[in-house]
mmCIF file of C-alpha atoms and ligand atoms in Angstrom:
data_model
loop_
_atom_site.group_PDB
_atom_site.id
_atom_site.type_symbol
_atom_site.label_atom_id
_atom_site.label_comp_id
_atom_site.label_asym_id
_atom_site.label_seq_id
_atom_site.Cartn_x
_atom_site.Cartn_y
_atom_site.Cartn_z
ATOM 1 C CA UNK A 1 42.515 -102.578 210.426
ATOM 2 C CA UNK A 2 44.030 -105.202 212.836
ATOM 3 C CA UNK A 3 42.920 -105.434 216.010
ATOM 4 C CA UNK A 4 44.400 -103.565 218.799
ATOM 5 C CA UNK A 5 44.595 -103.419 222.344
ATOM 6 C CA UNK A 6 43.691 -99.714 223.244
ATOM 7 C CA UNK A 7 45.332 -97.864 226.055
ATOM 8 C CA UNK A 8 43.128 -94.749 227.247
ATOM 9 C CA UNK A 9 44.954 -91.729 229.617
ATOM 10 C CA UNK A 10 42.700 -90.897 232.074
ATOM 11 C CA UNK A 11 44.180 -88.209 233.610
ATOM 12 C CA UNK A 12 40.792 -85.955 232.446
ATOM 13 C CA UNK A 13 38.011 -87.319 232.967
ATOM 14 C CA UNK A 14 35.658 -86.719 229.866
ATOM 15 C CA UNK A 15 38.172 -86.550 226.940
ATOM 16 C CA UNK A 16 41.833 -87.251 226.234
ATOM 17 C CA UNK A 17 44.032 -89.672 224.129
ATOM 18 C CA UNK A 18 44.606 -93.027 223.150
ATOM 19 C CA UNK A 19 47.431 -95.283 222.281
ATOM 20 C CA UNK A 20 47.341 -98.252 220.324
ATOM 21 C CA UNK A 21 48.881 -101.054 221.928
ATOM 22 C CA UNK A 22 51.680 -103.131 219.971
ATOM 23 C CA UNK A 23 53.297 -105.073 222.438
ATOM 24 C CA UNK A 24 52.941 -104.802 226.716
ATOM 25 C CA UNK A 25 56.412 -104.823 227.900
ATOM 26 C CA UNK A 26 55.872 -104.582 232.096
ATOM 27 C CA UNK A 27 53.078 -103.828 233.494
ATOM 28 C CA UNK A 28 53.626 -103.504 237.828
ATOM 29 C CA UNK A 29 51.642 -101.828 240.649
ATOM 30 C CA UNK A 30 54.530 -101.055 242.420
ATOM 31 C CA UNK A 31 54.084 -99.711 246.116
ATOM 32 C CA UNK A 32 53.141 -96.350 244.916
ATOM 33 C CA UNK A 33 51.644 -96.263 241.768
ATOM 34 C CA UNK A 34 50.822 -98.505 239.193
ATOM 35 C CA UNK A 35 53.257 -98.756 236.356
ATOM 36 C CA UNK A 36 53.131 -99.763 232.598
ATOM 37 C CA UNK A 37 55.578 -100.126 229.808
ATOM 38 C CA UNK A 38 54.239 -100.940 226.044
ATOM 39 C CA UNK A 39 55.218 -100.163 222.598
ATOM 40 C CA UNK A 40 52.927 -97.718 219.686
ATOM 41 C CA UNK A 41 53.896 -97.939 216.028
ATOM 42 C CA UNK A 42 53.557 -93.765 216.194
ATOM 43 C CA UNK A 43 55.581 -93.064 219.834
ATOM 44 C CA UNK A 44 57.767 -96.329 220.512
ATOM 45 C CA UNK A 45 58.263 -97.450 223.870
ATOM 46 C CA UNK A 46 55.109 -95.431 226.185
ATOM 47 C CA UNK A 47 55.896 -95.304 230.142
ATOM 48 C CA UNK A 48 52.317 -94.434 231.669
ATOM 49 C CA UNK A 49 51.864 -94.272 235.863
ATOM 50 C CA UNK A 50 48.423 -94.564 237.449
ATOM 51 C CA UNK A 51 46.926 -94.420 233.829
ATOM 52 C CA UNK A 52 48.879 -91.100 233.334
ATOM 53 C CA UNK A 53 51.405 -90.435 230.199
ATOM 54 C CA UNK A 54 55.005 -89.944 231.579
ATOM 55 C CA UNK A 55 57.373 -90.383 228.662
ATOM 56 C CA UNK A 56 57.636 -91.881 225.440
ATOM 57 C CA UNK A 57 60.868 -92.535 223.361
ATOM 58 C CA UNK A 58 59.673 -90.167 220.577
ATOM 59 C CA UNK A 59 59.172 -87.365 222.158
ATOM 60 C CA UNK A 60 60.908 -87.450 225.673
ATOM 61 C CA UNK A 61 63.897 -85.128 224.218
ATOM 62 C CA UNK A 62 61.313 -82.178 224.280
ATOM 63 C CA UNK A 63 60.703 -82.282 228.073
ATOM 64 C CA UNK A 64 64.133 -83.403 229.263
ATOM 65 C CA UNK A 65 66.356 -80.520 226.963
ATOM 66 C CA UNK A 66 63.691 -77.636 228.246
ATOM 67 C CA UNK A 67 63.672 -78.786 232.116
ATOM 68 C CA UNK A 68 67.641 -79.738 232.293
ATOM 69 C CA UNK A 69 69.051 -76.678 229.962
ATOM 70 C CA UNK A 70 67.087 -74.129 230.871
ATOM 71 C CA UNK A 71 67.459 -73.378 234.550
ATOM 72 C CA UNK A 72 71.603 -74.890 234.114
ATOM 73 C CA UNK A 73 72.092 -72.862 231.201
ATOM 74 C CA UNK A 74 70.306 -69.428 232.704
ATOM 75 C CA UNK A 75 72.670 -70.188 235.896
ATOM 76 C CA UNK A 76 75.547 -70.219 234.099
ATOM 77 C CA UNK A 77 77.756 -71.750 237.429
ATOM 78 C CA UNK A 78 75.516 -74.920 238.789
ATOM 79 C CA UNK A 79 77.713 -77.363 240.392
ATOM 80 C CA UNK A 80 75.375 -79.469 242.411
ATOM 81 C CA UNK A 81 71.994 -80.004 240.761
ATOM 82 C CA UNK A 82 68.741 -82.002 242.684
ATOM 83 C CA UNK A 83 66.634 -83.713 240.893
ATOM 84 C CA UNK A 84 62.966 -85.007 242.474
ATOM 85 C CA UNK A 85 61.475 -87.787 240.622
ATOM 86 C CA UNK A 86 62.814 -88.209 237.295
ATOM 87 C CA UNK A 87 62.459 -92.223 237.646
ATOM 88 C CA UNK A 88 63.131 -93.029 234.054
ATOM 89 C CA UNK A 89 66.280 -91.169 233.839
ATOM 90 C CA UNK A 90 65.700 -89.079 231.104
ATOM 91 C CA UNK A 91 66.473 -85.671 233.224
ATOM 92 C CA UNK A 92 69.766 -87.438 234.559
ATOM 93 C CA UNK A 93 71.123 -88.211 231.212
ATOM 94 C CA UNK A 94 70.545 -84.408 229.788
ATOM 95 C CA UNK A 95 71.843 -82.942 233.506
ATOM 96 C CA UNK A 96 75.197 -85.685 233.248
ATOM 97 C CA UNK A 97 75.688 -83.751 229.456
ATOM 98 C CA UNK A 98 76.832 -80.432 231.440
ATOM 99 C CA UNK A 99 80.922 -81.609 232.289
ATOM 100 C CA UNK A 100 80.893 -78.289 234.614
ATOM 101 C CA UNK A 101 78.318 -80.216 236.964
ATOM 102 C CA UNK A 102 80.333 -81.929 239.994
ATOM 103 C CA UNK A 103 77.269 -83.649 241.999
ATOM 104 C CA UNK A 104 73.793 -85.252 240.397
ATOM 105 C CA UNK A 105 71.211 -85.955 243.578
ATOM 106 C CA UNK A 106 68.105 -87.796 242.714
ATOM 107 C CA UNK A 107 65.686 -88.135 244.874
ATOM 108 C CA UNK A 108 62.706 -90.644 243.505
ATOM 109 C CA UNK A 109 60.421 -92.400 245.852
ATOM 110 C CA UNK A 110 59.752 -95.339 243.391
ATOM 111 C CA UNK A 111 62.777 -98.000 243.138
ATOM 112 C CA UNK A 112 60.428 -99.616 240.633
ATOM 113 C CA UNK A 113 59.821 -96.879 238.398
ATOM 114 C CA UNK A 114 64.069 -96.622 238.061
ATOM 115 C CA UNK A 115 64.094 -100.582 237.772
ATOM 116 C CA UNK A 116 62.160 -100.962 235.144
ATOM 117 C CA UNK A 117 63.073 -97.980 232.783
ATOM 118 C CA UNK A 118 66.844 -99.009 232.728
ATOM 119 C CA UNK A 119 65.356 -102.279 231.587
ATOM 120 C CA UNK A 120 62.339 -101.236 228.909
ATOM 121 C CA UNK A 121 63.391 -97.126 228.132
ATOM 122 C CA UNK A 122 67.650 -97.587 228.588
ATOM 123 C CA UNK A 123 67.602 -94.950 225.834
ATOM 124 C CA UNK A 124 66.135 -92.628 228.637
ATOM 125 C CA UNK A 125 68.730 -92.787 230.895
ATOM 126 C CA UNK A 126 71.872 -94.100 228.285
ATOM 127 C CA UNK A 127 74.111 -95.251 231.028
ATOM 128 C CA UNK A 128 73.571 -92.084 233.491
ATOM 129 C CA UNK A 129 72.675 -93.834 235.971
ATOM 130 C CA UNK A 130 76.588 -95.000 236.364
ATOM 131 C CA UNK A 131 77.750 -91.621 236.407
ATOM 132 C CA UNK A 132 80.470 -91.178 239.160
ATOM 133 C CA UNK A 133 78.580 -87.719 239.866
ATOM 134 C CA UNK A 134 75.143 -89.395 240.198
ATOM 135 C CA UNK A 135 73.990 -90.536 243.863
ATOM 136 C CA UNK A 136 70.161 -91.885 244.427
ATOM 137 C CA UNK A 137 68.128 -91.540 247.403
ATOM 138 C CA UNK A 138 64.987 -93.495 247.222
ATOM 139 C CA UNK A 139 62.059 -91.211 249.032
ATOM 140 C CA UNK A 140 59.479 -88.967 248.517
ATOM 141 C CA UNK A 141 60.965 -85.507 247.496
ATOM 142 C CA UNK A 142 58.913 -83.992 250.228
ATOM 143 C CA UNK A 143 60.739 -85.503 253.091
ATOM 144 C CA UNK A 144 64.120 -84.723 251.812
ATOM 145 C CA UNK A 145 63.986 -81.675 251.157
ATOM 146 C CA UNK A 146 62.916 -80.569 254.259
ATOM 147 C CA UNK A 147 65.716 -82.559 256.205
ATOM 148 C CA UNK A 148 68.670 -82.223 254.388
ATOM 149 C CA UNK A 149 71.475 -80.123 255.396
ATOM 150 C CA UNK A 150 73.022 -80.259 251.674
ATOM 151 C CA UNK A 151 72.393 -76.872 249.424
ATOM 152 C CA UNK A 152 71.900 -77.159 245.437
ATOM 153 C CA UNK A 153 72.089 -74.711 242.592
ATOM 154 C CA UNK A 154 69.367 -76.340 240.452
ATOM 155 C CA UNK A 155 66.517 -77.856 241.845
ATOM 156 C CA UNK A 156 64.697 -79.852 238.985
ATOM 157 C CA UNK A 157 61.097 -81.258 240.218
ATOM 158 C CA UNK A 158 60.637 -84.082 237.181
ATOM 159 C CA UNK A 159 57.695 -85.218 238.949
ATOM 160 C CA UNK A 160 54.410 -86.707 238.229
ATOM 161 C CA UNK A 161 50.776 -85.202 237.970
ATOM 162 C CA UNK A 162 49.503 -83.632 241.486
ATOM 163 C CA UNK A 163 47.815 -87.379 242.226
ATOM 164 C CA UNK A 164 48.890 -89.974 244.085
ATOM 165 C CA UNK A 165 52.518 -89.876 245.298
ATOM 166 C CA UNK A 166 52.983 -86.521 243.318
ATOM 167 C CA UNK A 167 50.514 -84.546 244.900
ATOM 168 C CA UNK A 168 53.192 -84.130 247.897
ATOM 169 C CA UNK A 169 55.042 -81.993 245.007
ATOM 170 C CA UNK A 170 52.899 -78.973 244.648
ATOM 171 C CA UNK A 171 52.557 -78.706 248.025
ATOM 172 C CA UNK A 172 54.023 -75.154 250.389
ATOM 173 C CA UNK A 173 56.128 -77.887 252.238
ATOM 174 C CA UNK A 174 57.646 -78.756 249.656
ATOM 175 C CA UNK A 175 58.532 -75.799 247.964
ATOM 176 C CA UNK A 176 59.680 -74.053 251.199
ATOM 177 C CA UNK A 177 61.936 -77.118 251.280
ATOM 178 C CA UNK A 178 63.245 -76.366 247.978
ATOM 179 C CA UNK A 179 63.396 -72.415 248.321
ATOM 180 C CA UNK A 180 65.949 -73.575 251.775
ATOM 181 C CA UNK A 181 68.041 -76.294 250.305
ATOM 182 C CA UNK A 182 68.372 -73.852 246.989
ATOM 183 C CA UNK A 183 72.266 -71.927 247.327
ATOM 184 C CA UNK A 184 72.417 -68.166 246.416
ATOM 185 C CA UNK A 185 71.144 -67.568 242.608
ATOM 186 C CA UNK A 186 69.977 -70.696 242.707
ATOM 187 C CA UNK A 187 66.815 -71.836 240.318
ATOM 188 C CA UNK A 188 64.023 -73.982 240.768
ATOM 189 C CA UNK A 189 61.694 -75.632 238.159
ATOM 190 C CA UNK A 190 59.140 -78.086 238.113
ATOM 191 C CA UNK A 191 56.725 -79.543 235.293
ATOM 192 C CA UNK A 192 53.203 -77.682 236.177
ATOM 193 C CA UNK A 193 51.292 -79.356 233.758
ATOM 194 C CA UNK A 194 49.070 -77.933 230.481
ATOM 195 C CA UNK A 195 47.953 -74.910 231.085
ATOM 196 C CA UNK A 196 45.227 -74.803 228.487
ATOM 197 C CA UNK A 197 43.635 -77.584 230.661
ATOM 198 C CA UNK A 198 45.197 -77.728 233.874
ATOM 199 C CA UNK A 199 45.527 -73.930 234.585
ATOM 200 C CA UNK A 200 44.541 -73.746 238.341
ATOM 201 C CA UNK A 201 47.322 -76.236 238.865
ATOM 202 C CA UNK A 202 50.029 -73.418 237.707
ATOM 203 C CA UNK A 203 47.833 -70.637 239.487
ATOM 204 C CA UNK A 204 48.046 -72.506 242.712
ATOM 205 C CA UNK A 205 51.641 -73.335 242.189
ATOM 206 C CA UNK A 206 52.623 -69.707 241.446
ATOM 207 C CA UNK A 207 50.546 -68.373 244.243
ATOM 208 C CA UNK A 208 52.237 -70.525 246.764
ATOM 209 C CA UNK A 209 55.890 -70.427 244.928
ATOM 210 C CA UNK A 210 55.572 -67.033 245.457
ATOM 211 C CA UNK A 211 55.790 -66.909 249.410
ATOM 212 C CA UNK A 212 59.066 -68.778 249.381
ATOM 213 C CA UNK A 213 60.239 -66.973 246.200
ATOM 214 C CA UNK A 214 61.066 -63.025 245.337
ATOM 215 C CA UNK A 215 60.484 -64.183 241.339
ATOM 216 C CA UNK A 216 58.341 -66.635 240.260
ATOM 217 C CA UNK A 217 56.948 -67.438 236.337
ATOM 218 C CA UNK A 218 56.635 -70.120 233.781
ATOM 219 C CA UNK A 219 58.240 -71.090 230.821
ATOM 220 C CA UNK A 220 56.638 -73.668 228.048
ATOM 221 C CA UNK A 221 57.274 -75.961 225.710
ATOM 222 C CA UNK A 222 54.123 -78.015 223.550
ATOM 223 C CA UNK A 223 55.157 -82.115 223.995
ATOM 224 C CA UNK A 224 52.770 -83.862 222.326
ATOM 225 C CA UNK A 225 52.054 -86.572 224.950
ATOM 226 C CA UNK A 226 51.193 -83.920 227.204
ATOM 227 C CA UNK A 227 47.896 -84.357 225.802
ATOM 228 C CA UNK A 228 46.007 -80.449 225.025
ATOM 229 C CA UNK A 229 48.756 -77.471 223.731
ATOM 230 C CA UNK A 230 51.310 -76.224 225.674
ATOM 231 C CA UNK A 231 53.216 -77.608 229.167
ATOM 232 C CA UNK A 232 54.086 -74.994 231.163
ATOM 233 C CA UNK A 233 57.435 -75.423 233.454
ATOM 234 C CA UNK A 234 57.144 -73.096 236.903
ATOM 235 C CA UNK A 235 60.120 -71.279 237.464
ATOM 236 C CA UNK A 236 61.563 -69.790 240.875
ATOM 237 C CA UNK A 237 64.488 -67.658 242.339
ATOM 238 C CA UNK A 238 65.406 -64.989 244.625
ATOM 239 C CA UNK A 239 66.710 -62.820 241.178
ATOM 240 C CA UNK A 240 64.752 -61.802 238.664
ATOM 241 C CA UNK A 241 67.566 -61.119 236.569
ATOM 242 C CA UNK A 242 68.172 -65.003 235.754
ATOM 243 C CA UNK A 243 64.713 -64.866 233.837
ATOM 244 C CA UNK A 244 66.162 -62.296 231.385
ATOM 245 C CA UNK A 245 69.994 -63.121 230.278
ATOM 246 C CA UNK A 246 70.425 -61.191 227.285
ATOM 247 C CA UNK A 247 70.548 -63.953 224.139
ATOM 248 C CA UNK A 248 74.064 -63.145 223.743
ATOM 249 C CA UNK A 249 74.765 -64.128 227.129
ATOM 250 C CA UNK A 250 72.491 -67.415 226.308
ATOM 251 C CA UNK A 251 74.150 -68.061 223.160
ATOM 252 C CA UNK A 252 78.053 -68.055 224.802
ATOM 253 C CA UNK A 253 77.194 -70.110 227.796
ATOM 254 C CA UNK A 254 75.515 -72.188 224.986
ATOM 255 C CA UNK A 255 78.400 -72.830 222.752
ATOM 256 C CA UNK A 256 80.715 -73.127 225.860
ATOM 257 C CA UNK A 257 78.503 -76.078 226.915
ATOM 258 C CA UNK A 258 78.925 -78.131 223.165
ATOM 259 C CA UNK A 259 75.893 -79.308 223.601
ATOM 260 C CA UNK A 260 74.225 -81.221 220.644
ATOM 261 C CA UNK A 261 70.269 -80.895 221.725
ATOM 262 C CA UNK A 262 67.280 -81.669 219.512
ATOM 263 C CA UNK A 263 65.097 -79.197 220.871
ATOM 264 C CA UNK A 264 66.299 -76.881 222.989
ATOM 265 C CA UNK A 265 68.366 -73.749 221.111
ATOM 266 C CA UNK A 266 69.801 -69.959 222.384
ATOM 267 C CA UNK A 267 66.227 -68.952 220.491
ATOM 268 C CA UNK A 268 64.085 -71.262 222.245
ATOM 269 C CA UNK A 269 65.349 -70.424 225.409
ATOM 270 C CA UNK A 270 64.139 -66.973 225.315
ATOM 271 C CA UNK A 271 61.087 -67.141 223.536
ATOM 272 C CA UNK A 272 59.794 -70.341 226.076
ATOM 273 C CA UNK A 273 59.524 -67.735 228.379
ATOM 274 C CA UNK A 274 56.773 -66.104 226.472
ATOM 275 C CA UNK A 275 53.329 -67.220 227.937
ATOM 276 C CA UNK A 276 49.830 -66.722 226.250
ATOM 277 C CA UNK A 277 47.720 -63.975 227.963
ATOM 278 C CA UNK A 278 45.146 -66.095 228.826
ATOM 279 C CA UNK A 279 47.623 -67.497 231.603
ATOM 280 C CA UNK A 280 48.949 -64.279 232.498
ATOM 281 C CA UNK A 281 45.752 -62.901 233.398
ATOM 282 C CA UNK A 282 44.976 -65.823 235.395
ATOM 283 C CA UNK A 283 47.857 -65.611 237.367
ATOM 284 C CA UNK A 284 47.747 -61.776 237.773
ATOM 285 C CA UNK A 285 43.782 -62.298 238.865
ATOM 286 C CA UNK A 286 42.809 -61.214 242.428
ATOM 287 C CA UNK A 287 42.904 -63.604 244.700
HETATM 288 N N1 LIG B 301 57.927 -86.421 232.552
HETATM 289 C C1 LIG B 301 56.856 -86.766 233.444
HETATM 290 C C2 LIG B 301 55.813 -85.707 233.517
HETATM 291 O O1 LIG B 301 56.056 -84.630 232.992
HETATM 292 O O2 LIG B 301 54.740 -85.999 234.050
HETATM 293 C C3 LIG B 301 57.426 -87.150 234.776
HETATM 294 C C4 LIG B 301 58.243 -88.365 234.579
HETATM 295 S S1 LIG B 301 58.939 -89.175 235.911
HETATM 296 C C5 LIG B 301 58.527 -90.780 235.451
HETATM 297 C C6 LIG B 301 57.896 -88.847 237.290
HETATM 298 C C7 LIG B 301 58.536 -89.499 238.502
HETATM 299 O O3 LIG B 301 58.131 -88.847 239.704
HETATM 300 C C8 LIG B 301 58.168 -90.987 238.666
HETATM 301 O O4 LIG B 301 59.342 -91.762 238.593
HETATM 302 C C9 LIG B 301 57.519 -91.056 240.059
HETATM 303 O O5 LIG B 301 57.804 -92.268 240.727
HETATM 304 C C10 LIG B 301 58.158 -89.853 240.736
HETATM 305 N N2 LIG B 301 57.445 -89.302 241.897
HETATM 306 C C11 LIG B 301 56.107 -89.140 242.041
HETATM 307 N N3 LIG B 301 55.831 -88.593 243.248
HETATM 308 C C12 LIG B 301 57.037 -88.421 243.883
HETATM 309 C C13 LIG B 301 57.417 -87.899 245.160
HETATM 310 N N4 LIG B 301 56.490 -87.445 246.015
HETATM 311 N N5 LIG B 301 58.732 -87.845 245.475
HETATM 312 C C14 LIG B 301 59.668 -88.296 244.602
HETATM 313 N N6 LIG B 301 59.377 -88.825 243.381
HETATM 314 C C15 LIG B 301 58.064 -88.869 243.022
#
């Protein structure tokens, strides 16, 4: 076999996954975290942070359909959507599909991280970033949302793993922030990690989501960079009802949208919403 350079995630500390390196395109430590960009004959282009997985070409769609369609679909009228993090685009481009959306906020607290992916992953963002609806504000997602006077009717948090810069994420500030910047019927949703493996990270989200938020759950999809079975999205209104659409309902607002997705489907939808029990009984354990 020929030699390789090996990449190794470390985001657990006695097991995880490896990529074979083909080619390094950037490699940074930017001001926050420390970026790198190479290419693997099995996932193309990899974009890792702080030794971390974040996105690859191959299987980005996965993520980005479930996290964008999902809570805009389920809304059925967003207009103004917030999106924290989301450096390499990839959330913009499947938010800019919906034509019904008037205003695209991101808020990412890396320049760098937004720099480089137009450069090394433009399929990621495919020209999003010059949407007319699009406006960037560089700083951590924390801060804004506890300042800003503006409301939104999807609040996406397309952040990184609670270390580092994203720990600020999956903190009460933060989602009290959302929960007051959110308009009536609005719908929150952030990535929460793998449950089979990172399952007191969606207890503690849901236990603190829940004193900002009359309904909080999950949803899931399995990525398979998201090293270890299924990634679980948390989810968070003030109506429970928005968890439930019927799938005919799902199905029209579906059509209506002429989307063309990869992944996500009327079906999907409401099954992703199905969790294993294991999870349920962790997060309906005393406290
Ligand atoms: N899809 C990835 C995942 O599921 O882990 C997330 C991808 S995206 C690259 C994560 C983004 O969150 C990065 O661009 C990072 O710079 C940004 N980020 C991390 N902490 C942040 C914070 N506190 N405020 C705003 N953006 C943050």
């Amino acid at each position: 076999m020929p030699q390789h350079d090996i990449w190794y995630e470390t985001l657990h500390d006695n097991f995880g996954q490896y990529f074979h390196v083909d080619r390094v395109l950037y490699r940074e430590k930017t001001a926050h975290q420390d970026l790198v960009i190479f290419e693997n004959a099995a996932f193309g282009r990899v974009m890792a942070l702080d030794g971390v997985v974040q996105t690859t070409e191959r299987d980005e769609f996965i993520y980005h359909e479930m996290m964008a369609h999902v809570p805009i679909i389920a809304h059925g009228q967003a207009r103004k959507v917030l999106i924290i993090g989301g450096g390499d685009g990839g959330m913009l481009r499947e938010v800019s599909r919906h034509r019904d959306i008037e205003s695209i906020t991101m808020v990412e607290i890396d320049a760098g991280v937004i720099t480089f992916c137009r450069q090394y992953l433009p399929g990621h963002s495919a020209g999003s970033f010059d949407d007319p609806r699009f406006h960037l504000i560089i700083d951590d997602g924390v801060n804004f949302v506890g300042a800003t006077n503006d409301t939104f009717d999807v609040i996406i948090s397309d952040c990184t793993d609670p270390i580092g810069p994203g720990s600020s994420l999956f903190t009460s500030d933060f989602y009290q922030g959302c929960a007051r910047c959110l308009t009536p019927g609005g719908i929150f949703v952030a990535q929460n990690g793998v449950c089979f493996l990172q399952q007191d990270e969606a207890v503690h989200s849901h236990r603190k989501l829940s004193h900002y938020f009359s309904d909080v759950g999950f949803y899931q999809a399995a990525i398979p960079t998201y090293y270890g079975g299924l990634m679980t999205f948390a989810w968070a209104s003030q109506d429970p009802s928005l968890r439930q659409l019927d799938p005919a309902t799902l199905r029209a607002r579906f059509r209506a949208a002429q989307l063309e997705c990869r992944y996500y489907n009327s079906a999907i939808h409401t099954g992703s919403f199905a969790l294993p029990q294991y999870l349920l009984n962790a997060l309906s354990a005393p406290r």
